[in-house]
Structures are given as structure tokens and as C-alpha cells.
mmCIF file of C-alpha atoms in Angstrom:
data_model
loop_
_atom_site.group_PDB
_atom_site.id
_atom_site.type_symbol
_atom_site.label_atom_id
_atom_site.label_comp_id
_atom_site.label_asym_id
_atom_site.label_seq_id
_atom_site.Cartn_x
_atom_site.Cartn_y
_atom_site.Cartn_z
ATOM 1 C CA MET A 1 0.000 0.000 0.001
ATOM 2 C CA GLY A 2 1.283 3.458 -0.878
ATOM 3 C CA LYS A 3 1.997 6.405 1.434
ATOM 4 C CA PHE A 4 0.506 9.878 1.066
ATOM 5 C CA GLU A 5 1.095 13.042 3.074
ATOM 6 C CA LEU A 6 -0.180 16.573 2.444
ATOM 7 C CA LYS A 7 2.001 19.069 4.344
ATOM 8 C CA PRO A 8 0.978 22.740 4.384
ATOM 9 C CA ILE A 9 3.929 24.840 5.573
ATOM 10 C CA TYR A 10 2.990 28.320 6.687
ATOM 11 C CA TYR A 11 5.150 30.822 4.791
ATOM 12 C CA PRO A 12 3.840 34.362 5.438
ATOM 13 C CA LYS A 13 6.330 36.198 3.283
ATOM 14 C CA ALA A 14 4.603 38.856 1.147
ATOM 15 C CA SER A 15 1.207 37.730 2.479
ATOM 16 C CA TYR A 16 -0.235 36.221 5.645
ATOM 17 C CA LEU A 17 -2.219 33.895 3.356
ATOM 18 C CA ASN A 18 0.841 32.250 1.775
ATOM 19 C CA TYR A 19 1.848 28.608 2.195
ATOM 20 C CA ILE A 20 4.129 26.019 0.700
ATOM 21 C CA LEU A 21 2.281 22.799 -0.061
ATOM 22 C CA GLU A 22 4.428 19.676 0.069
ATOM 23 C CA ILE A 23 2.766 16.647 -1.548
ATOM 24 C CA TRP A 24 4.513 13.453 -0.490
ATOM 25 C CA VAL A 25 3.656 10.264 -2.370
ATOM 26 C CA ASP A 26 5.651 7.120 -1.587
ATOM 27 C CA GLY A 27 8.535 9.145 -0.175
ATOM 28 C CA VAL A 28 8.760 11.683 -3.027
ATOM 29 C CA ASN A 29 7.771 15.331 -2.740
ATOM 30 C CA ILE A 30 6.007 15.607 -6.106
ATOM 31 C CA SER A 31 5.309 19.327 -5.656
ATOM 32 C CA GLN A 32 8.958 20.170 -6.388
ATOM 33 C CA PHE A 33 9.866 21.284 -9.881
ATOM 34 C CA TYR A 34 12.710 22.675 -11.944
ATOM 35 C CA GLU A 35 12.290 26.180 -13.290
ATOM 36 C CA ASP A 36 15.072 27.168 -15.680
ATOM 37 C CA ASP A 37 17.153 24.304 -14.211
ATOM 38 C CA LYS A 38 16.690 25.491 -10.603
ATOM 39 C CA LEU A 39 14.949 23.135 -8.164
ATOM 40 C CA ARG A 40 12.188 24.955 -6.284
ATOM 41 C CA ILE A 41 8.744 24.705 -4.794
ATOM 42 C CA ASP A 42 5.965 27.242 -5.149
ATOM 43 C CA VAL A 43 4.669 29.632 -2.494
ATOM 44 C CA GLY A 44 1.189 31.070 -2.653
ATOM 45 C CA TYR A 45 -2.499 30.921 -1.896
ATOM 46 C CA ILE A 46 -3.649 27.530 -0.646
ATOM 47 C CA PHE A 47 -7.300 28.007 0.169
ATOM 48 C CA HIS A 48 -8.561 26.712 -3.168
ATOM 49 C CA ILE A 49 -7.102 23.334 -2.135
ATOM 50 C CA TYR A 50 -8.655 23.704 1.314
ATOM 51 C CA ASN A 51 -12.046 24.496 -0.234
ATOM 52 C CA TYR A 52 -11.757 21.590 -2.641
ATOM 53 C CA PHE A 53 -11.295 19.012 0.119
ATOM 54 C CA ASP A 54 -13.754 20.730 2.431
ATOM 55 C CA ASN A 55 -16.430 20.491 -0.277
ATOM 56 C CA TYR A 56 -15.626 17.157 -1.874
ATOM 57 C CA LEU A 57 -13.813 14.850 0.556
ATOM 58 C CA GLU A 58 -16.990 12.878 1.205
ATOM 59 C CA ASP A 59 -17.551 12.513 -2.559
ATOM 60 C CA ILE A 60 -13.996 11.232 -3.033
ATOM 61 C CA MET A 61 -14.620 8.626 -0.342
ATOM 62 C CA LYS A 62 -17.549 7.221 -2.361
ATOM 63 C CA GLU A 63 -16.836 4.700 -5.091
ATOM 64 C CA GLU A 64 -18.292 6.657 -7.999
ATOM 65 C CA VAL A 65 -17.383 5.569 -11.518
ATOM 66 C CA LEU A 66 -17.529 7.753 -14.580
ATOM 67 C CA PRO A 67 -20.853 7.076 -16.376
ATOM 68 C CA TYR A 68 -19.375 5.882 -19.675
ATOM 69 C CA GLU A 69 -19.492 2.242 -20.717
ATOM 70 C CA ASP A 70 -16.616 0.091 -21.935
ATOM 71 C CA VAL A 71 -13.886 2.642 -21.275
ATOM 72 C CA GLU A 72 -10.951 2.060 -18.956
ATOM 73 C CA GLY A 73 -7.277 2.897 -18.643
ATOM 74 C CA LYS A 74 -4.263 2.122 -16.494
ATOM 75 C CA THR A 75 -4.835 5.374 -14.560
ATOM 76 C CA ILE A 76 -7.746 7.772 -14.274
ATOM 77 C CA PHE A 77 -5.962 10.223 -16.596
ATOM 78 C CA GLU A 78 -5.756 7.555 -19.271
ATOM 79 C CA THR A 79 -9.406 6.641 -18.671
ATOM 80 C CA ILE A 80 -10.447 10.273 -19.164
ATOM 81 C CA ASP A 81 -8.451 10.515 -22.393
ATOM 82 C CA ASN A 82 -10.140 7.341 -23.648
ATOM 83 C CA ILE A 83 -13.592 8.710 -22.770
ATOM 84 C CA LYS A 84 -12.867 11.867 -24.738
ATOM 85 C CA GLU A 85 -11.659 9.836 -27.684
ATOM 86 C CA LYS A 86 -14.710 7.591 -27.741
ATOM 87 C CA TYR A 87 -17.563 9.913 -26.756
ATOM 88 C CA PHE A 88 -16.461 13.539 -27.275
ATOM 89 C CA TYR A 89 -16.784 13.580 -31.045
ATOM 90 C CA TRP A 90 -17.019 17.382 -31.145
ATOM 91 C CA LEU A 91 -13.376 17.648 -30.116
ATOM 92 C CA LYS A 92 -12.139 15.926 -33.261
ATOM 93 C CA ASP A 93 -10.549 17.979 -36.016
ATOM 94 C CA ASP A 94 -13.075 16.908 -38.666
ATOM 95 C CA TYR A 95 -16.134 17.871 -36.582
ATOM 96 C CA GLU A 96 -18.473 20.344 -38.243
ATOM 97 C CA ASP A 97 -20.652 22.207 -35.786
ATOM 98 C CA ASP A 98 -24.173 22.861 -37.022
ATOM 99 C CA GLU A 99 -24.860 24.944 -33.859
ATOM 100 C CA SER A 100 -28.422 23.657 -33.594
ATOM 101 C CA ASP A 101 -30.216 23.526 -30.258
ATOM 102 C CA GLU A 102 -30.485 19.764 -30.568
ATOM 103 C CA GLU A 103 -26.739 19.424 -31.118
ATOM 104 C CA ILE A 104 -25.916 21.650 -28.164
ATOM 105 C CA GLU A 105 -28.271 19.708 -25.883
ATOM 106 C CA LYS A 106 -26.696 16.443 -27.037
ATOM 107 C CA ILE A 107 -23.184 17.686 -26.257
ATOM 108 C CA ILE A 108 -24.289 18.908 -22.839
ATOM 109 C CA SER A 109 -25.969 15.586 -22.018
ATOM 110 C CA ILE A 110 -22.777 13.694 -22.886
ATOM 111 C CA SER A 111 -20.266 16.044 -21.245
ATOM 112 C CA GLU A 112 -22.087 17.240 -18.123
ATOM 113 C CA PRO A 113 -21.647 14.000 -16.089
ATOM 114 C CA PHE A 114 -17.988 13.989 -17.116
ATOM 115 C CA TYR A 115 -17.318 17.485 -15.768
ATOM 116 C CA ASP A 116 -19.470 16.955 -12.680
ATOM 117 C CA TRP A 117 -17.371 13.919 -11.777
ATOM 118 C CA GLN A 118 -14.099 15.759 -12.394
ATOM 119 C CA ARG A 119 -15.195 18.699 -10.265
ATOM 120 C CA ALA A 120 -15.346 16.403 -7.234
ATOM 121 C CA HIS A 121 -12.179 14.443 -8.000
ATOM 122 C CA ARG A 122 -9.652 16.763 -9.697
ATOM 123 C CA TRP A 123 -8.285 19.526 -7.526
ATOM 124 C CA LEU A 124 -6.818 21.920 -10.080
ATOM 125 C CA LEU A 125 -10.283 22.653 -11.416
ATOM 126 C CA TYR A 126 -10.500 24.832 -8.305
ATOM 127 C CA GLY A 127 -7.897 27.248 -9.658
ATOM 128 C CA PRO A 128 -4.232 27.557 -10.661
ATOM 129 C CA PHE A 129 -3.116 29.552 -7.608
ATOM 130 C CA LEU A 130 -0.168 27.261 -6.912
ATOM 131 C CA CYS A 131 2.226 25.607 -9.308
ATOM 132 C CA ILE A 132 1.520 22.014 -8.235
ATOM 133 C CA PRO A 133 0.843 18.746 -10.076
ATOM 134 C CA ASP A 134 -2.617 18.139 -11.478
ATOM 135 C CA ILE A 135 -3.990 15.341 -9.280
ATOM 136 C CA ILE A 136 -7.136 13.241 -9.537
ATOM 137 C CA PHE A 137 -8.431 11.176 -6.621
ATOM 138 C CA ARG A 138 -10.853 8.251 -6.938
ATOM 139 C CA ARG A 139 -11.896 5.381 -4.733
ATOM 140 C CA ILE A 140 -11.381 1.788 -5.851
ATOM 141 C CA GLY A 141 -12.589 -0.685 -3.215
ATOM 142 C CA ASP A 142 -10.794 0.020 0.064
ATOM 143 C CA LYS A 143 -8.141 2.166 -1.641
ATOM 144 C CA ILE A 144 -7.870 5.699 -3.013
ATOM 145 C CA GLU A 145 -6.113 6.042 -6.348
ATOM 146 C CA ILE A 146 -3.910 9.146 -6.466
ATOM 147 C CA SER A 147 -2.874 9.898 -10.039
ATOM 148 C CA TRP A 148 -0.870 12.879 -11.196
ATOM 149 C CA ASP A 149 0.241 13.973 -14.632
ATOM 150 C CA THR A 150 2.024 17.290 -15.105
ATOM 151 C CA THR A 151 2.120 16.911 -18.903
ATOM 152 C CA TRP A 152 -1.525 15.992 -19.400
ATOM 153 C CA ASP A 153 -2.851 19.554 -19.202
ATOM 154 C CA ILE A 154 0.205 21.743 -18.703
ATOM 155 C CA THR A 155 -1.799 24.949 -19.182
ATOM 156 C CA TYR A 156 -2.721 24.769 -15.481
ATOM 157 C CA GLN A 157 0.949 24.995 -14.544
ATOM 158 C CA GLN A 158 1.924 27.527 -17.198
ATOM 159 C CA ARG A 159 -0.992 29.831 -16.518
ATOM 160 C CA LYS A 160 0.624 31.172 -13.368
ATOM 161 C CA TYR A 161 4.171 31.637 -14.652
ATOM 162 C CA GLU A 162 3.781 31.650 -18.428
ATOM 163 C CA ASN A 163 7.008 29.701 -18.428
ATOM 164 C CA GLU A 164 7.430 26.605 -20.574
ATOM 165 C CA ASN A 165 10.599 25.647 -18.723
ATOM 166 C CA ILE A 166 8.769 24.238 -15.680
ATOM 167 C CA LYS A 167 9.385 20.512 -15.221
ATOM 168 C CA PHE A 168 8.214 18.628 -12.136
ATOM 169 C CA ILE A 169 10.585 16.112 -10.595
ATOM 170 C CA SER A 170 7.868 13.479 -11.059
ATOM 171 C CA THR A 171 6.060 14.200 -14.299
ATOM 172 C CA LYS A 172 3.427 11.498 -13.834
ATOM 173 C CA GLY A 173 2.571 8.615 -11.557
ATOM 174 C CA VAL A 174 -0.031 6.692 -9.615
ATOM 175 C CA SER A 175 -0.264 5.305 -6.092
ATOM 176 C CA TYR A 176 -2.937 3.470 -4.141
ATOM 177 C CA ILE A 177 -3.533 4.596 -0.560
ATOM 178 C CA ASP A 178 -5.565 2.953 2.180
ATOM 179 C CA ALA A 179 -8.892 4.829 2.080
ATOM 180 C CA ASP A 180 -9.134 5.306 5.856
ATOM 181 C CA GLU A 181 -5.564 6.622 6.075
ATOM 182 C CA PHE A 182 -6.249 9.010 3.198
ATOM 183 C CA TYR A 183 -9.361 10.343 4.937
ATOM 184 C CA LEU A 184 -7.480 10.989 8.191
ATOM 185 C CA GLU A 185 -4.636 12.699 6.311
ATOM 186 C CA ILE A 186 -6.996 15.133 4.605
ATOM 187 C CA LYS A 187 -8.777 15.834 7.894
ATOM 188 C CA LYS A 188 -5.389 16.607 9.472
ATOM 189 C CA PHE A 189 -4.589 18.969 6.571
ATOM 190 C CA LEU A 190 -7.908 20.814 6.983
ATOM 191 C CA LYS A 191 -7.454 21.132 10.751
ATOM 192 C CA LYS A 192 -3.975 22.626 10.414
ATOM 193 C CA ILE A 193 -5.262 25.333 8.048
ATOM 194 C CA ASP A 194 -8.233 25.935 10.366
ATOM 195 C CA ASP A 195 -5.972 26.341 13.396
ATOM 196 C CA ILE A 196 -3.673 28.835 11.656
ATOM 197 C CA SER A 197 -6.586 30.795 10.206
ATOM 198 C CA LYS A 198 -8.256 31.020 13.611
ATOM 199 C CA ILE A 199 -5.172 32.636 15.177
ATOM 200 C CA GLN A 200 -4.824 35.041 12.233
ATOM 201 C CA ASN A 201 -8.469 36.071 12.415
ATOM 202 C CA GLU A 202 -8.315 36.667 16.155
ATOM 203 C CA LYS A 203 -5.264 38.887 15.700
ATOM 204 C CA PHE A 204 -6.590 40.988 12.837
ATOM 205 C CA HIS A 205 -10.295 41.393 13.522
ATOM 206 C CA ILE A 206 -11.759 44.332 15.400
ATOM 207 C CA ILE A 207 -15.296 44.917 16.652
ATOM 208 C CA GLU A 208 -16.681 48.283 15.620
ATOM 209 C CA LYS A 209 -19.180 50.167 17.771
ATOM 210 C CA THR A 210 -21.886 48.922 15.405
ATOM 211 C CA GLY A 211 -21.006 45.359 16.380
ATOM 212 C CA LYS A 212 -19.902 44.581 12.842
ATOM 213 C CA LEU A 213 -16.808 42.406 12.500
ATOM 214 C CA ILE A 214 -14.222 43.949 10.193
ATOM 215 C CA TYR A 215 -10.796 42.855 8.944
ATOM 216 C CA ALA A 216 -8.466 45.436 10.380
ATOM 217 C CA LYS A 217 -5.323 44.487 8.473
ATOM 218 C CA ASP A 218 -4.849 43.595 4.841
ATOM 219 C CA PRO A 219 -3.003 40.306 4.292
ATOM 220 C CA TYR A 220 0.098 41.805 2.681
ATOM 221 C CA ASN A 221 3.383 42.210 4.522
ATOM 222 C CA ASN A 222 6.030 42.748 1.863
ATOM 223 C CA ILE A 223 7.749 45.545 3.799
ATOM 224 C CA LYS A 224 11.486 44.974 4.248
ATOM 225 C CA PHE A 225 13.342 46.577 7.128
ATOM 226 C CA LYS A 226 16.980 46.681 8.180
ATOM 227 C CA GLU A 227 16.405 45.343 11.689
ATOM 228 C CA GLU A 228 14.869 42.037 10.598
ATOM 229 C CA LYS A 229 18.148 40.088 10.440
ATOM 230 C CA ASN A 230 19.066 40.906 14.046
ATOM 231 C CA PHE A 231 15.425 40.435 15.092
ATOM 232 C CA LEU A 232 15.531 36.863 13.765
ATOM 233 C CA LYS A 233 18.893 36.213 15.478
ATOM 234 C CA ASP A 234 17.494 37.330 18.836
ATOM 235 C CA LEU A 235 14.495 35.029 18.376
ATOM 236 C CA GLU A 236 16.798 32.119 17.528
ATOM 237 C CA LYS A 237 18.670 32.648 20.806
ATOM 238 C CA ILE A 238 15.489 31.659 22.661
ATOM 239 C CA ASP A 239 14.844 28.687 20.331
ATOM 240 C CA TYR A 240 12.441 30.345 17.899
ATOM 241 C CA LYS A 241 13.866 29.777 14.426
ATOM 242 C CA PHE A 242 11.865 31.785 11.872
ATOM 243 C CA PHE A 243 12.576 32.709 8.267
ATOM 244 C CA THR A 244 10.566 35.949 8.624
ATOM 245 C CA ILE A 245 9.306 37.958 11.571
ATOM 246 C CA TYR A 246 5.816 37.751 10.096
ATOM 247 C CA GLU A 247 5.572 34.207 11.460
ATOM 248 C CA LEU A 248 5.103 35.907 14.819
ATOM 249 C CA VAL A 249 1.456 36.350 13.878
ATOM 250 C CA LEU A 250 0.947 32.813 15.226
ATOM 251 C CA ILE A 251 2.293 33.368 18.748
ATOM 252 C CA THR A 252 -0.120 32.545 21.581
ATOM 253 C CA GLU A 253 -0.148 32.587 25.394
ATOM 254 C CA LYS A 254 2.455 29.811 25.540
ATOM 255 C CA ASP A 255 4.990 32.060 23.741
ATOM 256 C CA LYS A 256 5.309 34.743 26.417
ATOM 257 C CA LYS A 257 9.104 34.646 26.404
ATOM 258 C CA ILE A 258 9.019 36.242 22.950
ATOM 259 C CA VAL A 259 7.318 39.405 24.279
ATOM 260 C CA PRO A 260 10.485 41.221 25.523
ATOM 261 C CA ILE A 261 12.123 40.796 22.113
ATOM 262 C CA ILE A 262 9.100 42.188 20.261
ATOM 263 C CA LEU A 263 9.014 45.145 22.668
ATOM 264 C CA LYS A 264 12.737 45.714 22.111
ATOM 265 C CA TYR A 265 12.234 46.084 18.363
ATOM 266 C CA LEU A 266 9.059 48.084 18.823
ATOM 267 C CA SER A 267 11.431 50.685 20.337
ATOM 268 C CA LYS A 268 14.169 50.263 17.736
ATOM 269 C CA ILE A 269 12.020 50.395 14.590
ATOM 270 C CA GLU A 270 10.790 53.781 13.417
ATOM 271 C CA ASP A 271 8.554 52.766 10.506
ATOM 272 C CA GLU A 272 4.978 52.604 11.820
ATOM 273 C CA ASN A 273 4.007 50.255 8.980
ATOM 274 C CA ILE A 274 6.268 47.625 10.548
ATOM 275 C CA LYS A 275 5.303 48.565 14.097
ATOM 276 C CA THR A 276 1.644 48.053 13.170
ATOM 277 C CA HIS A 277 2.369 44.396 12.399
ATOM 278 C CA LEU A 278 4.277 43.969 15.676
ATOM 279 C CA ALA A 279 1.358 45.421 17.618
ATOM 280 C CA TYR A 280 -1.045 42.907 16.078
ATOM 281 C CA PHE A 281 1.347 40.085 16.990
ATOM 282 C CA LEU A 282 0.995 41.132 20.644
ATOM 283 C CA ALA A 283 -2.799 40.844 20.542
ATOM 284 C CA VAL A 284 -2.752 37.872 22.900
ATOM 285 C CA LYS A 285 -4.727 37.457 26.106
ATOM 286 C CA ASN A 286 -2.707 38.058 29.306
ATOM 287 C CA TYR A 287 0.365 39.579 27.613
ATOM 288 C CA LYS A 288 0.165 42.193 30.387
ATOM 289 C CA GLU A 289 3.926 42.763 30.496
ATOM 290 C CA ALA A 290 3.523 44.471 27.111
ATOM 291 C CA SER A 291 0.933 46.987 28.369
ATOM 292 C CA GLU A 292 3.176 49.808 29.486
ATOM 293 C CA LYS A 293 5.100 49.920 26.222
ATOM 294 C CA LEU A 294 1.933 49.646 24.123
ATOM 295 C CA ILE A 295 0.277 52.550 25.929
ATOM 296 C CA LYS A 296 3.402 54.649 25.478
ATOM 297 C CA GLU A 297 3.386 53.781 21.775
ATOM 298 C CA PHE A 298 -0.281 54.737 21.551
ATOM 299 C CA TYR A 299 0.463 58.216 22.904
ATOM 300 C CA ASN A 300 3.207 58.749 20.336
ATOM 301 C CA ALA A 301 1.560 57.031 17.347
ATOM 302 C CA LYS A 302 1.347 59.149 14.196
ATOM 303 C CA THR A 303 -1.038 57.024 12.099
ATOM 304 C CA ASN A 304 -4.547 55.778 12.760
ATOM 305 C CA GLU A 305 -3.564 52.322 11.471
ATOM 306 C CA TYR A 306 -0.939 52.006 14.193
ATOM 307 C CA ARG A 307 -3.329 53.279 16.893
ATOM 308 C CA ILE A 308 -5.953 50.733 15.826
ATOM 309 C CA ALA A 309 -3.387 47.915 16.025
ATOM 310 C CA LEU A 310 -2.287 49.050 19.488
ATOM 311 C CA SER A 311 -5.870 49.292 20.711
ATOM 312 C CA LYS A 312 -6.544 45.807 19.334
ATOM 313 C CA ALA A 313 -3.528 44.439 21.244
ATOM 314 C CA LEU A 314 -4.569 46.107 24.506
ATOM 315 C CA SER A 315 -8.199 45.092 24.058
ATOM 316 C CA THR A 316 -7.143 41.460 23.661
ATOM 317 C CA ILE A 317 -4.670 41.534 26.544
ATOM 318 C CA TYR A 318 -7.356 42.759 28.939
ATOM 319 C CA ASN A 319 -10.322 41.111 27.214
ATOM 320 C CA LYS A 320 -12.125 44.440 27.028
ATOM 321 C CA ASP A 321 -12.981 46.960 24.301
ATOM 322 C CA VAL A 322 -10.662 49.872 25.097
ATOM 323 C CA LEU A 323 -10.653 51.624 21.724
ATOM 324 C CA SER A 324 -12.973 54.489 22.717
ATOM 325 C CA GLU A 325 -11.042 55.164 25.939
ATOM 326 C CA LEU A 326 -7.703 55.171 24.152
ATOM 327 C CA LEU A 327 -8.968 57.499 21.444
ATOM 328 C CA GLU A 328 -10.222 59.850 24.157
ATOM 329 C CA ILE A 329 -6.779 59.855 25.783
ATOM 330 C CA ALA A 330 -5.091 60.545 22.440
ATOM 331 C CA LYS A 331 -7.569 63.285 21.551
ATOM 332 C CA ASN A 332 -7.079 65.256 24.774
ATOM 333 C CA LYS A 333 -3.324 64.679 24.988
ATOM 334 C CA GLU A 334 -3.474 64.675 28.786
ATOM 335 C CA TYR A 335 -3.941 62.259 31.651
ATOM 336 C CA ARG A 336 -7.557 61.287 32.223
ATOM 337 C CA ASP A 337 -8.972 58.885 34.797
ATOM 338 C CA VAL A 338 -10.754 56.807 32.184
ATOM 339 C CA ASN A 339 -12.267 53.419 32.810
ATOM 340 C CA PHE A 340 -9.395 51.532 31.230
ATOM 341 C CA PRO A 341 -7.521 48.650 32.887
ATOM 342 C CA THR A 342 -3.878 49.471 32.323
ATOM 343 C CA ILE A 343 -0.698 48.399 34.052
ATOM 344 C CA PHE A 344 -1.670 45.930 36.778
ATOM 345 C CA THR A 345 -4.704 47.828 38.151
ATOM 346 C CA LEU A 346 -6.603 51.092 37.776
ATOM 347 C CA ARG A 347 -5.137 52.223 41.087
ATOM 348 C CA LYS A 348 -1.783 52.685 39.468
ATOM 349 C CA TYR A 349 -3.352 55.313 37.227
ATOM 350 C CA ARG A 350 -3.671 57.537 40.321
ATOM 351 C CA ASP A 351 -0.011 57.103 41.180
ATOM 352 C CA LYS A 352 2.121 60.199 40.550
ATOM 353 C CA ARG A 353 4.820 58.046 38.975
ATOM 354 C CA VAL A 354 2.350 56.892 36.304
ATOM 355 C CA LYS A 355 1.270 60.478 35.611
ATOM 356 C CA MET A 356 4.934 61.358 35.193
ATOM 357 C CA PHE A 357 5.374 58.408 32.835
ATOM 358 C CA PHE A 358 2.531 59.597 30.605
ATOM 359 C CA LYS A 359 3.869 63.163 30.557
ATOM 360 C CA LYS A 360 7.328 61.891 29.690
ATOM 361 C CA SER A 361 5.990 59.645 26.908
ATOM 362 C CA ARG A 362 4.187 62.558 25.284
ATOM 363 C CA MET A 363 7.399 64.581 25.260
ATOM 364 C CA GLU A 364 9.493 61.808 23.667
#
């Protein structure tokens, strides 16, 4: 019995929606390809694959045959080619289309079951957003046939890059996977995407006064900054090895030891576009050690985008909507005894040292 593994690797460079999708079949990562003689793997949008399995996994698990008699092949790709050859007469070079209603209805009646079946079994019909092999899945008894053919309809690969020099390391193949193992593997794939998306959504969503949920941050993060190299080195010193600081979007309560490093670079970095991302990363419940710095940043923020990110972080840390209070503080540019839970307790607001801290922060 063959082995199959679908490994989504979160790769939020250029966009928080980007992934690498490794497709392992019998020990070979068939998603790798050569482009102009360089071995690589694509990075991009993965949710068309997520949607495909979310919609059609149960259909794949059913043993549904194509409704065409006396046509078979060694693989499903070969079977489909044979069906076209035998039944799809309108694709032949010598076909003369009379364009009558009867002819059109006849073509639809022959082809519609064919395309309906493919829609549930061939994933690239969901869109060419990644340069990956064209794969068809079908159940045969207690097994799932996984067939791929990167030469069968190369337009799906070329459509993204318009490059004829793309050659996958495995141009075509077939493997038969235990049906139950396949089902569990796809469920694991879906759960991993769900878990990552949930953290992202919690970081970037804000509740407006109307109660409407809005996406506060666009998914793009292609801003380069000089401090990133040292930022990554400092993270590696505490056993967090990242290829980009934008992976920090996934930190949760268990990652508290990262907070001092983020705060360090929140002070070092001047570009508020970058600082806005860092503020969203800190939108984690109980990251109270970040409060003092975030409030200071809020006082000195120059852009509304940065203030919104800071208010989102503080709102999450204290599990309370503090946006209106923070905006009131910023508007008046002076200390106010607002109903806002800041450093440790509200009592500390009445402490002269805290008043001095706020005055100092406004002057910096």
C-alpha cells in the first residue's frame, strides 16, 4: 500500500495567506519542480485546495465511476483521455458544428456527467493559484487512487508563470492509498489550516461600535526593514527559528518569552508600517507585560492604522474593548482617569509616577 502526506507549511512572506504545499507520495515530494534548471517549490495561496477538500472529501470517499461504458485505462488520466476519444466527437478535427439547439443539448448531455465527476475528483479545477501537479483522486474498493500527470494539461501549470521551462521532478505517476488513512490525512490537513486561520483572524479582527466584524489588516506584509536580520537572530537565541518575523502572527499565550524581544524592536524600529504588524502580533490574552510599552506607543503614534493595532492588542490583553477610551486619551493629549484597565490595576493610574510616565511619553 502506498503512502501519502499533504504538508501545508505556513510561509507568510509577502502575504499572511501564503503557504508552501508539500505533496509526499511514496517518499517523493512531487510538488517540487525545476524552473530554468533550478529546483524549487511554489509559495502562494492555498485556500482553493482547502475548499476543494472541504467540499468534496466525502464525494472522493464514495466509489463513484464515470458514467461511460466500456472505457478504462491504467490510470484515471488515461481513462479520461479514452472517454474523450470515444464519446467527445465534437473535439475531433473533422467535426463540423451545425450549432443547432439539438446538437448543443446532445453535447451537454454527454459532457455534463464527465465534468461533474471531475469537479469532485480533480483539484486543479478549483484554480491555478499554486504551481503544483494536477492530481485526480478516486476510490477503488478500500483504496484511493492518487494519479498525477504534469504533462496531461500543462496549461494549469503555465498559466501562473507563463514559463514553458517548468518541469516537475515526477512528471506522472499513480499510487494506491488505504482509504481510511487518506481520509485521516486530509482531515489533518484541513485542521492545520483551520488552526492557523483562527489565530490570524483573532489577531486581525476588530469589533466596531456597530457590532460589525471587520478585517483590520490587509493580508500583505512585503515591507522589508533593516532590523529584521538581528530580530531573527534574537528570536533564535530563545529557540524560535523563523525565516521571517511575520511568522510571529501565530504566537499565543504559551509564547510569552518572545514578548520582551518584540518590545525591544518596537522601540528600535521607526517605521509605523512595521510597528503596526508587531502590535497585532501582541494581541494575545494576558500579555500584560507588554501593556506599558503599548500605551506609550499609543500616545506617540502618528497614524490611525498604528493606533488601531495598538488598541486591538490592549483590548485582547485585557479582554475588554478599550478603543474608545484610548482614542479619548489621544484626543485630549493629557492624563484622564478613564475606565481603562492598564498596568496591573486602575489604582496605578492615580499614582504620581504613572502620571509622570505619561507626561514623559508625550514629550518623547
